[in-house]
Amino acid sequence: MQPKEILKEHVSKTASLTDEQFDYFFSHFTYKTFKKGQTIIGEGDKVDCEYFVLSGYLKSFFINDDMKMFILQFAMPTWWASDYNALYSGERATISLDCITDAEVLCLTGHDREKLCNEIHASEHFFRWRTNRGYVAAQKRLLSFMNNNARHRYEELLAQYPTLYNVVPKQLIASYLGVSRETLSRLYHS
Amino acid sequence: MQPKEILKEHVSKTASLTDEQFDYFFSHFTYKTFKKGQTIIGEGDKVDCEYFVLSGYLKSFFINDDMKMFILQFAMPTWWASDYNALYSGERATISLDCITDAEVLCLTGHDREKLCNEIHASEHFFRWRTNRGYVAAQKRLLSFMNNNARHRYEELLAQYPTLYNVVPKQLIASYLGVSRETLSRLYHS
DNA sequence: TTTCAATTGTGATGTAGGTCACATAGTTTC
DNA sequence: GAAACTATGTGACCTACATCACAATTGAAA
């Protein structure tokens, strides 16, 4: 399937744009490819895009003072990723984004997103709903952190994204769950 | 200050509505008052409103199988609160909402929010930005959970919302931080 | 195929924070 | 103002998970 069709199918699930509107909408996106391990957003970068994943897996993550990594999100096809705090506030990136596998993405600048939201009411509707789902998901994950232990969170993650298990190194899954890789290893070997 | 002015000042920070548009916008809100301890949304309820706080403090929270409470959010004046998952999906409430102090709120039904978003582009813009900020805040809190210990999170919370310390029982602060009240007590007595 | 690096497994030990039990304040209620 | 709650403090002990050290395995490179 072509990038344009993938995005169109995705957007049309929450917003009704006419064909001409969608053509215009799509014209603001830039196609890019990245290799496994490549950095898309590095700490301290100026952030001016968000990324729609066409193929491959990305991760967005934070590195603390002890060089420990925490994964905020695995981004898979039809997911969006960026350092949204930096993108909206204009601050430098504290969240990094890189490629777990080779990946194809569509880039949209923050400027163009706002322009599209102004010009096409339906596109603002789309972005409102997208963020909405993200907000609800973040709240759920927060609750899961407070409520559940590591094993529970691990099972939850695999139930929700079975494909991750094969694609993503266990270390990264541990970083997502907020436990050490040793603990994760012990979890599923007992 | 009047409810209408409070909301107008709040909305105008992110969206430009004409006076007539705002009058129309405001006409969809219902003013309500609640007493300290009163439940606004209870577990299992049908959720059809979100609430804009004019005065007082609310808390949104989740109770797990062991009857342990986890606080998702303290809502203070000019904040919004609801069980957004339930409100958007139509499912029954899993998140409850009640009053820490006497409170005045403005209620907006989910139906009216969507109606307003359709009819007034600027109001969709407002709700997109509001949710945006919520999303970024939820992500930050998630990172803080993974990265910081209880003491650090406690200091972070007090630095951000100094007024909470006087208004909110320590038990609730513990529930927000995701620690036991005993642990919280030990934190600031040493 | 050999080599070197990255990933994963596993034991020993440390620690933050949980749980239980009970004491001590404060606050409503009658 | 006594009684009855509700919110807090504090000790003793427990548990999930972290950390460190090193072994084993897998994978990529040459």
Tab-separated table of C-alpha atoms (C1' of nucleotides) in Angstrom:
chain	number	residue	atom	x	y	z
A	1	MET	CA	0.000	0.000	0.000
A	2	GLN	CA	1.170	3.520	-0.810
A	3	PRO	CA	2.046	6.025	1.949
A	4	LYS	CA	-0.811	8.244	0.848
A	5	GLU	CA	-3.355	5.461	1.098
A	6	ILE	CA	-2.048	4.360	4.487
A	7	LEU	CA	-2.424	7.869	5.879
A	8	LYS	CA	-5.784	8.358	4.204
A	9	GLU	CA	-7.193	5.181	5.670
A	10	HIS	CA	-5.846	6.170	9.074
A	11	VAL	CA	-7.224	9.709	9.023
A	12	SER	CA	-10.592	8.743	7.613
A	13	LYS	CA	-11.280	6.647	10.694
A	14	THR	CA	-11.849	9.808	12.726
A	15	ALA	CA	-12.332	12.685	10.275
A	16	SER	CA	-14.114	13.195	6.968
A	17	LEU	CA	-11.964	15.092	4.520
A	18	THR	CA	-12.975	15.429	0.877
A	19	ASP	CA	-10.529	14.015	-1.650
A	20	GLU	CA	-9.263	17.490	-2.504
A	21	GLN	CA	-8.874	18.337	1.155
A	22	PHE	CA	-6.942	15.151	1.756
A	23	ASP	CA	-4.675	15.801	-1.230
A	24	TYR	CA	-3.904	19.199	0.223
A	25	PHE	CA	-3.469	17.711	3.702
A	26	PHE	CA	-1.114	15.047	2.363
A	27	SER	CA	0.956	17.580	0.425
A	28	HIS	CA	2.355	18.847	3.740
A	29	PHE	CA	3.951	15.519	4.626
A	30	THR	CA	7.485	14.491	3.694
A	31	TYR	CA	8.413	10.867	3.146
A	32	LYS	CA	11.609	9.685	4.828
A	33	THR	CA	13.343	6.394	5.500
A	34	PHE	CA	15.632	5.513	8.376
A	35	LYS	CA	17.914	2.572	9.122
A	36	LYS	CA	17.744	0.429	12.222
A	37	GLY	CA	19.436	2.237	15.091
A	38	GLN	CA	19.257	5.670	13.474
A	39	THR	CA	18.311	8.642	15.606
A	40	ILE	CA	15.347	10.720	14.502
A	41	ILE	CA	15.254	13.088	17.476
A	42	GLY	CA	18.235	13.308	19.818
A	43	GLU	CA	18.349	14.907	23.252
A	44	GLY	CA	18.828	18.652	22.977
A	45	ASP	CA	17.674	18.826	19.351
A	46	LYS	CA	15.317	21.456	18.118
A	47	VAL	CA	12.084	19.570	17.402
A	48	ASP	CA	9.974	20.743	14.510
A	49	CYS	CA	8.274	17.592	13.243
A	50	GLU	CA	6.076	14.804	14.314
A	51	TYR	CA	6.288	11.434	12.583
A	52	PHE	CA	3.669	9.066	11.250
A	53	VAL	CA	5.031	5.515	10.993
A	54	LEU	CA	4.412	3.701	7.708
A	55	SER	CA	6.576	0.665	8.395
A	56	GLY	CA	9.004	-0.470	11.071
A	57	TYR	CA	9.223	0.198	14.796
A	58	LEU	CA	10.375	3.314	16.611
A	59	LYS	CA	10.881	3.993	20.276
A	60	SER	CA	10.596	7.281	22.145
A	61	PHE	CA	12.607	7.364	25.336
A	62	PHE	CA	14.188	9.388	28.084
A	63	ILE	CA	17.697	8.943	29.496
A	64	ASN	CA	18.202	10.014	33.109
A	65	ASP	CA	21.323	11.280	34.865
A	66	ASP	CA	22.466	7.719	35.599
A	67	MET	CA	22.218	6.938	31.887
A	68	LYS	CA	19.263	4.693	32.515
A	69	MET	CA	16.739	4.541	29.689
A	70	PHE	CA	12.975	4.735	30.073
A	71	ILE	CA	10.779	4.002	27.103
A	72	LEU	CA	7.686	6.141	26.757
A	73	GLN	CA	6.294	4.553	23.663
A	74	PHE	CA	6.915	1.935	21.031
A	75	ALA	CA	5.629	3.377	17.763
A	76	MET	CA	4.420	0.886	15.167
A	77	PRO	CA	2.840	1.373	11.740
A	78	THR	CA	0.042	4.001	11.743
A	79	TRP	CA	1.241	5.398	15.096
A	80	TRP	CA	2.495	8.921	15.619
A	81	ALA	CA	5.584	9.872	17.574
A	82	SER	CA	7.625	12.907	18.553
A	83	ASP	CA	8.741	14.811	21.613
A	84	TYR	CA	5.393	16.537	21.891
A	85	ASN	CA	6.408	18.671	24.807
A	86	ALA	CA	9.294	20.102	22.815
A	87	LEU	CA	7.264	20.321	19.622
A	88	TYR	CA	4.504	22.360	21.228
A	89	SER	CA	6.565	24.493	23.576
A	90	GLY	CA	9.529	25.174	21.331
A	91	GLU	CA	11.917	23.883	24.005
A	92	ARG	CA	14.784	21.539	23.168
A	93	ALA	CA	14.142	17.801	23.119
A	94	THR	CA	14.338	15.872	26.387
A	95	ILE	CA	12.711	12.852	24.782
A	96	SER	CA	14.615	11.057	22.038
A	97	LEU	CA	13.219	9.082	19.143
A	98	ASP	CA	15.032	6.362	17.222
A	99	CYS	CA	14.560	3.266	15.104
A	100	ILE	CA	14.320	-0.262	16.482
A	101	THR	CA	14.081	-1.561	12.913
A	102	ASP	CA	14.439	0.009	9.472
A	103	ALA	CA	11.525	2.387	9.129
A	104	GLU	CA	9.555	4.558	6.727
A	105	VAL	CA	7.806	7.609	8.085
A	106	LEU	CA	5.876	10.677	7.028
A	107	CYS	CA	7.048	13.922	8.646
A	108	LEU	CA	4.762	16.823	9.462
A	109	THR	CA	6.150	20.053	10.881
A	110	GLY	CA	4.460	21.640	13.878
A	111	HIS	CA	3.997	24.758	11.778
A	112	ASP	CA	2.179	22.825	9.040
A	113	ARG	CA	0.044	20.984	11.549
A	114	GLU	CA	-1.202	24.284	12.942
A	115	LYS	CA	-1.690	25.630	9.435
A	116	LEU	CA	-3.738	22.581	8.445
A	117	CYS	CA	-5.750	22.786	11.644
A	118	ASN	CA	-6.599	26.379	10.834
A	119	GLU	CA	-7.406	25.847	7.203
A	120	ILE	CA	-9.326	22.568	7.417
A	121	HIS	CA	-11.680	22.203	10.344
A	122	ALA	CA	-11.839	18.417	9.837
A	123	SER	CA	-8.106	18.115	10.263
A	124	GLU	CA	-8.273	19.875	13.609
A	125	HIS	CA	-10.950	17.364	14.521
A	126	PHE	CA	-8.617	14.554	13.551
A	127	PHE	CA	-5.749	15.852	15.690
A	128	ARG	CA	-8.038	16.460	18.636
A	129	TRP	CA	-9.187	12.867	18.564
A	130	ARG	CA	-5.732	11.497	18.091
A	131	THR	CA	-4.416	13.369	21.120
A	132	ASN	CA	-7.456	12.312	23.027
A	133	ARG	CA	-6.725	8.673	22.558
A	134	GLY	CA	-3.126	9.319	23.533
A	135	TYR	CA	-4.246	11.059	26.713
A	136	VAL	CA	-6.576	8.249	27.725
A	137	ALA	CA	-3.867	5.678	26.981
A	138	ALA	CA	-1.312	7.595	29.047
A	139	GLN	CA	-3.742	7.709	31.977
A	140	LYS	CA	-4.347	3.992	31.742
A	141	ARG	CA	-0.637	3.297	31.747
A	142	LEU	CA	-0.193	5.582	34.741
A	143	LEU	CA	-2.831	3.643	36.627
A	144	SER	CA	-1.232	0.381	35.641
A	145	PHE	CA	2.049	1.631	37.068
A	146	MET	CA	0.481	2.508	40.381
A	147	ASN	CA	-1.730	-0.525	40.609
A	148	ASN	CA	0.104	-3.469	39.078
A	149	ASN	CA	3.417	-5.158	39.683
A	150	ALA	CA	6.022	-5.828	37.011
A	151	ARG	CA	4.711	-9.277	36.054
A	152	HIS	CA	1.206	-7.967	35.564
A	153	ARG	CA	2.419	-5.078	33.439
A	154	TYR	CA	4.498	-7.460	31.384
A	155	GLU	CA	1.536	-9.718	30.656
A	156	GLU	CA	-0.618	-6.710	29.877
A	157	LEU	CA	1.928	-5.434	27.362
A	158	LEU	CA	2.265	-8.768	25.584
A	159	ALA	CA	-1.474	-9.268	25.473
A	160	GLN	CA	-1.887	-5.852	23.883
A	161	TYR	CA	1.055	-6.018	21.462
A	162	PRO	CA	1.979	-9.669	20.830
A	163	THR	CA	4.227	-8.728	17.908
A	164	LEU	CA	6.566	-6.759	20.157
A	165	TYR	CA	7.897	-9.926	21.722
A	166	ASN	CA	9.577	-11.031	18.505
A	167	VAL	CA	10.710	-7.665	17.208
A	168	VAL	CA	11.953	-5.841	20.285
A	169	PRO	CA	14.943	-6.842	22.468
A	170	LYS	CA	13.939	-7.805	26.009
A	171	GLN	CA	16.062	-4.983	27.406
A	172	LEU	CA	13.796	-2.484	25.736
A	173	ILE	CA	10.687	-4.190	27.001
A	174	ALA	CA	12.172	-3.925	30.495
A	175	SER	CA	12.783	-0.203	29.936
A	176	TYR	CA	9.172	0.209	28.905
A	177	LEU	CA	7.906	-1.654	31.960
A	178	GLY	CA	10.168	0.332	34.252
A	179	VAL	CA	12.064	-2.678	35.634
A	180	SER	CA	15.629	-3.895	35.258
A	181	ARG	CA	16.384	-6.386	32.487
A	182	GLU	CA	17.368	-8.932	35.152
A	183	THR	CA	13.984	-8.706	36.807
A	184	LEU	CA	12.200	-9.075	33.483
A	185	SER	CA	14.282	-12.132	32.656
A	186	ARG	CA	13.297	-13.702	35.974
A	187	LEU	CA	9.641	-12.911	35.377
A	188	TYR	CA	9.143	-15.159	32.402
A	189	HIS	CA	11.567	-17.889	33.487
A	190	SER	CA	9.448	-18.808	36.453
B	1	MET	CA	-15.700	36.860	39.436
B	2	GLN	CA	-18.693	35.381	37.600
B	3	PRO	CA	-18.617	31.795	36.221
B	4	LYS	CA	-18.961	33.156	32.724
B	5	GLU	CA	-15.973	35.443	33.076
B	6	ILE	CA	-13.849	32.724	34.628
B	7	LEU	CA	-14.538	30.399	31.722
B	8	LYS	CA	-14.090	33.156	29.180
B	9	GLU	CA	-10.724	34.144	30.545
B	10	HIS	CA	-9.676	30.501	30.582
B	11	VAL	CA	-10.807	29.750	27.033
B	12	SER	CA	-9.429	32.941	25.560
B	13	LYS	CA	-5.929	31.890	26.546
B	14	THR	CA	-5.901	29.330	23.727
B	15	ALA	CA	-8.751	30.181	21.366
B	16	SER	CA	-10.251	33.357	19.901
B	17	LEU	CA	-14.024	33.278	20.042
B	18	THR	CA	-16.078	36.366	19.243
B	19	ASP	CA	-18.355	37.585	22.023
B	20	GLU	CA	-21.398	36.104	20.317
B	21	GLN	CA	-19.606	32.809	19.804
B	22	PHE	CA	-18.605	32.720	23.447
B	23	ASP	CA	-22.160	33.501	24.575
B	24	TYR	CA	-23.351	30.561	22.522
B	25	PHE	CA	-20.501	28.395	23.796
B	26	PHE	CA	-21.294	29.291	27.390
B	27	SER	CA	-25.017	28.604	26.958
B	28	HIS	CA	-24.208	24.875	26.828
B	29	PHE	CA	-22.759	24.804	30.318
B	30	THR	CA	-24.740	24.099	33.471
B	31	TYR	CA	-23.741	25.576	36.806
B	32	LYS	CA	-23.715	23.170	39.753
B	33	THR	CA	-22.508	23.158	43.343
B	34	PHE	CA	-21.377	20.221	45.425
B	35	LYS	CA	-20.605	19.731	49.094
B	36	LYS	CA	-17.324	18.415	50.464
B	37	GLY	CA	-17.248	14.622	50.104
B	38	GLN	CA	-20.014	14.489	47.502
B	39	THR	CA	-19.616	12.120	44.581
B	40	ILE	CA	-19.831	13.599	41.100
B	41	ILE	CA	-19.030	10.438	39.155
B	42	GLY	CA	-19.184	7.059	40.883
B	43	GLU	CA	-17.783	3.765	39.653
B	44	GLY	CA	-20.168	2.128	37.199
B	45	ASP	CA	-22.048	5.342	36.422
B	46	LYS	CA	-22.948	6.367	32.941
B	47	VAL	CA	-20.708	9.382	32.225
B	48	ASP	CA	-22.103	12.129	30.065
B	49	CYS	CA	-20.415	15.278	31.326
B	50	GLU	CA	-17.080	16.807	31.903
B	51	TYR	CA	-16.608	19.409	34.614
B	52	PHE	CA	-14.861	22.759	34.691
B	53	VAL	CA	-13.920	23.732	38.236
B	54	LEU	CA	-14.856	27.269	39.306
B	55	SER	CA	-13.982	26.921	42.981
B	56	GLY	CA	-12.921	24.144	45.339
B	57	TYR	CA	-10.912	20.986	44.851
B	58	LEU	CA	-11.933	17.720	43.231
B	59	LYS	CA	-10.105	14.441	42.917
B	60	SER	CA	-10.405	11.816	40.206
B	61	PHE	CA	-9.402	8.358	41.348
B	62	PHE	CA	-9.478	4.645	40.793
B	63	ILE	CA	-10.188	1.965	43.403
B	64	ASN	CA	-8.614	-1.441	42.799
B	65	ASP	CA	-9.767	-4.900	43.873
B	66	ASP	CA	-8.048	-4.516	47.256
B	67	MET	CA	-10.019	-1.296	47.823
B	68	LYS	CA	-6.830	0.706	47.496
B	69	MET	CA	-7.275	4.179	46.039
B	70	PHE	CA	-5.094	5.757	43.377
B	71	ILE	CA	-5.518	9.408	42.565
B	72	LEU	CA	-5.189	10.351	38.932
B	73	GLN	CA	-5.677	14.058	39.314
B	74	PHE	CA	-6.421	16.796	41.773
B	75	ALA	CA	-8.641	19.289	39.967
B	76	MET	CA	-8.429	22.892	41.117
B	77	PRO	CA	-10.116	26.061	39.833
B	78	THR	CA	-9.958	26.388	36.021
B	79	TRP	CA	-9.097	22.694	35.641
B	80	TRP	CA	-11.239	20.163	33.839
B	81	ALA	CA	-12.085	16.705	35.106
B	82	SER	CA	-14.099	13.646	34.174
B	83	ASP	CA	-13.651	9.972	33.385
B	84	TYR	CA	-12.547	10.780	29.857
B	85	ASN	CA	-12.257	7.176	28.831
B	86	ALA	CA	-15.870	6.567	29.769
B	87	LEU	CA	-17.026	9.896	28.376
B	88	TYR	CA	-15.517	9.267	24.950
B	89	SER	CA	-16.147	5.544	24.650
B	90	GLY	CA	-19.599	5.411	26.208
B	91	GLU	CA	-18.442	2.723	28.655
B	92	ARG	CA	-19.343	2.871	32.339
B	93	ALA	CA	-17.090	4.807	34.695
B	94	THR	CA	-14.032	3.080	36.123
B	95	ILE	CA	-12.668	6.393	37.355
B	96	SER	CA	-14.590	8.227	40.064
B	97	LEU	CA	-14.749	11.937	40.726
B	98	ASP	CA	-15.614	13.591	44.033
B	99	CYS	CA	-15.162	16.711	46.103
B	100	ILE	CA	-12.295	17.301	48.511
B	101	THR	CA	-13.872	20.632	49.469
B	102	ASP	CA	-17.165	22.342	48.655
B	103	ALA	CA	-17.054	23.097	44.966
B	104	GLU	CA	-18.708	24.990	42.143
B	105	VAL	CA	-18.432	23.586	38.640
B	106	LEU	CA	-19.691	24.078	35.117
B	107	CYS	CA	-20.907	20.893	33.412
B	108	LEU	CA	-20.646	20.241	29.700
B	109	THR	CA	-22.109	17.101	28.170
B	110	GLY	CA	-20.012	15.061	25.747
B	111	HIS	CA	-22.757	15.550	23.207
B	112	ASP	CA	-22.622	19.332	23.533
B	113	ARG	CA	-18.847	19.349	23.381
B	114	GLU	CA	-18.939	17.551	20.037
B	115	LYS	CA	-21.706	19.840	18.859
B	116	LEU	CA	-19.712	22.934	19.795
B	117	CYS	CA	-16.579	21.511	18.184
B	118	ASN	CA	-18.521	21.031	14.961
B	119	GLU	CA	-20.243	24.377	14.976
B	120	ILE	CA	-17.387	26.589	16.126
B	121	HIS	CA	-13.984	25.795	14.721
B	122	ALA	CA	-12.265	27.846	17.436
B	123	SER	CA	-13.839	25.732	20.148
B	124	GLU	CA	-12.435	22.574	18.584
B	125	HIS	CA	-9.097	24.339	18.637
B	126	PHE	CA	-9.537	25.039	22.329
B	127	PHE	CA	-10.334	21.433	23.187
B	128	ARG	CA	-7.444	20.159	21.097
B	129	TRP	CA	-5.009	22.328	23.028
B	130	ARG	CA	-6.483	21.474	26.356
B	131	THR	CA	-6.145	17.758	25.723
B	132	ASN	CA	-2.680	18.347	24.407
B	133	ARG	CA	-1.526	19.858	27.620
B	134	GLY	CA	-3.131	16.995	29.495
B	135	TYR	CA	-1.314	14.488	27.339
B	136	VAL	CA	2.068	16.113	27.830
B	137	ALA	CA	1.446	16.352	31.587
B	138	ALA	CA	0.457	12.676	31.773
B	139	GLN	CA	3.646	11.708	29.962
B	140	LYS	CA	5.732	13.753	32.350
B	141	ARG	CA	4.102	12.133	35.316
B	142	LEU	CA	4.665	8.709	33.797
B	143	LEU	CA	8.359	9.485	33.413
B	144	SER	CA	8.517	10.766	36.951
B	145	PHE	CA	7.045	7.481	38.146
B	146	MET	CA	9.639	5.465	36.323
B	147	ASN	CA	12.561	7.709	37.096
B	148	ASN	CA	12.068	9.143	40.569
B	149	ASN	CA	11.567	7.710	44.024
B	150	ALA	CA	8.727	8.624	46.342
B	151	ARG	CA	10.577	11.467	48.089
B	152	HIS	CA	11.472	13.088	44.779
B	153	ARG	CA	7.901	12.832	43.512
B	154	TYR	CA	6.638	14.298	46.760
B	155	GLU	CA	8.916	17.307	46.488
B	156	GLU	CA	7.996	17.728	42.845
B	157	LEU	CA	4.301	17.755	43.699
B	158	LEU	CA	4.656	20.327	46.467
B	159	ALA	CA	6.864	22.539	44.331
B	160	GLN	CA	4.254	22.483	41.587
B	161	TYR	CA	1.145	22.867	43.754
B	162	PRO	CA	2.106	24.395	47.107
B	163	THR	CA	-1.536	25.030	48.013
B	164	LEU	CA	-2.310	21.309	48.024
B	165	TYR	CA	-0.342	20.793	51.202
B	166	ASN	CA	-2.835	22.784	53.263
B	167	VAL	CA	-6.035	21.740	51.577
B	168	VAL	CA	-5.595	18.057	50.928
B	169	PRO	CA	-5.249	15.316	53.595
B	170	LYS	CA	-1.864	13.579	53.512
B	171	GLN	CA	-3.541	10.247	52.769
B	172	LEU	CA	-4.720	11.613	49.449
B	173	ILE	CA	-1.316	12.986	48.623
B	174	ALA	CA	0.072	9.503	49.274
B	175	SER	CA	-2.542	8.031	46.923
B	176	TYR	CA	-1.492	10.491	44.263
B	177	LEU	CA	2.172	9.652	44.680
B	178	GLY	CA	1.445	5.940	44.625
B	179	VAL	CA	2.883	5.209	48.070
B	180	SER	CA	1.337	4.154	51.372
B	181	ARG	CA	0.379	6.884	53.834
B	182	GLU	CA	2.946	5.435	56.282
B	183	THR	CA	5.739	5.867	53.780
B	184	LEU	CA	4.687	9.418	53.007
B	185	SER	CA	4.612	10.244	56.702
B	186	ARG	CA	8.169	8.917	57.065
B	187	LEU	CA	9.332	10.920	54.080
B	188	TYR	CA	8.799	14.340	55.553
B	189	HIS	CA	9.621	13.429	59.149
B	190	SER	CA	13.231	12.653	58.312
C	1	DT	C1'	34.794	-19.982	10.403
C	2	DT	C1'	36.574	-17.460	13.763
C	3	DT	C1'	36.093	-13.366	16.469
C	4	DC	C1'	34.148	-9.812	18.993
C	5	DA	C1'	30.190	-7.514	20.645
C	6	DA	C1'	25.675	-7.389	22.217
C	7	DT	C1'	22.041	-9.696	24.494
C	8	DT	C1'	20.293	-12.637	27.942
C	9	DG	C1'	20.378	-15.723	32.241
C	10	DT	C1'	21.364	-16.464	37.124
C	11	DG	C1'	23.205	-16.219	41.859
C	12	DA	C1'	24.125	-13.292	45.969
C	13	DT	C1'	23.012	-9.441	48.366
C	14	DG	C1'	21.053	-4.674	49.272
C	15	DT	C1'	17.087	-1.439	49.838
C	16	DA	C1'	12.836	1.284	49.142
C	17	DG	C1'	8.688	0.924	50.278
C	18	DG	C1'	4.625	-2.191	51.814
C	19	DT	C1'	1.945	-4.187	55.600
C	20	DC	C1'	0.340	-4.816	60.221
C	21	DA	C1'	-0.274	-3.220	64.736
C	22	DC	C1'	-0.971	0.142	67.815
C	23	DA	C1'	-0.359	4.935	69.684
C	24	DT	C1'	-1.604	9.825	69.292
C	25	DA	C1'	-3.743	13.757	67.561
C	26	DG	C1'	-7.530	16.321	65.660
C	27	DT	C1'	-12.644	16.800	64.506
C	28	DT	C1'	-17.438	15.914	64.419
C	29	DT	C1'	-21.596	14.667	66.762
C	30	DC	C1'	-24.731	14.401	70.344
D	1	DG	C1'	-17.558	18.171	77.034
D	2	DA	C1'	-17.581	13.153	76.460
D	3	DA	C1'	-17.807	9.886	72.800
D	4	DA	C1'	-16.711	8.379	68.417
D	5	DC	C1'	-14.516	9.009	64.192
D	6	DT	C1'	-10.891	10.151	61.071
D	7	DA	C1'	-6.274	11.451	60.088
D	8	DT	C1'	-1.582	10.927	61.309
D	9	DG	C1'	2.897	8.985	63.504
D	10	DT	C1'	5.978	5.118	64.496
D	11	DG	C1'	7.994	0.558	65.334
D	12	DA	C1'	8.793	-4.309	63.577
D	13	DC	C1'	8.937	-7.066	59.969
D	14	DC	C1'	8.267	-8.534	54.908
D	15	DT	C1'	8.674	-8.404	49.825
D	16	DA	C1'	9.419	-6.922	45.202
D	17	DC	C1'	12.691	-5.342	42.744
D	18	DA	C1'	17.531	-3.190	42.127
D	19	DT	C1'	22.366	-3.844	41.744
D	20	DC	C1'	26.628	-6.212	40.958
D	21	DA	C1'	29.220	-9.890	39.168
D	22	DC	C1'	29.904	-13.199	36.004
D	23	DA	C1'	28.413	-16.971	32.851
D	24	DA	C1'	26.104	-18.382	28.673
D	25	DT	C1'	24.157	-17.548	24.419
D	26	DT	C1'	23.201	-15.239	20.175
D	27	DG	C1'	24.371	-12.416	16.427
D	28	DA	C1'	27.126	-9.658	13.337
D	29	DA	C1'	31.451	-8.816	11.120
D	30	DA	C1'	35.465	-9.925	8.706
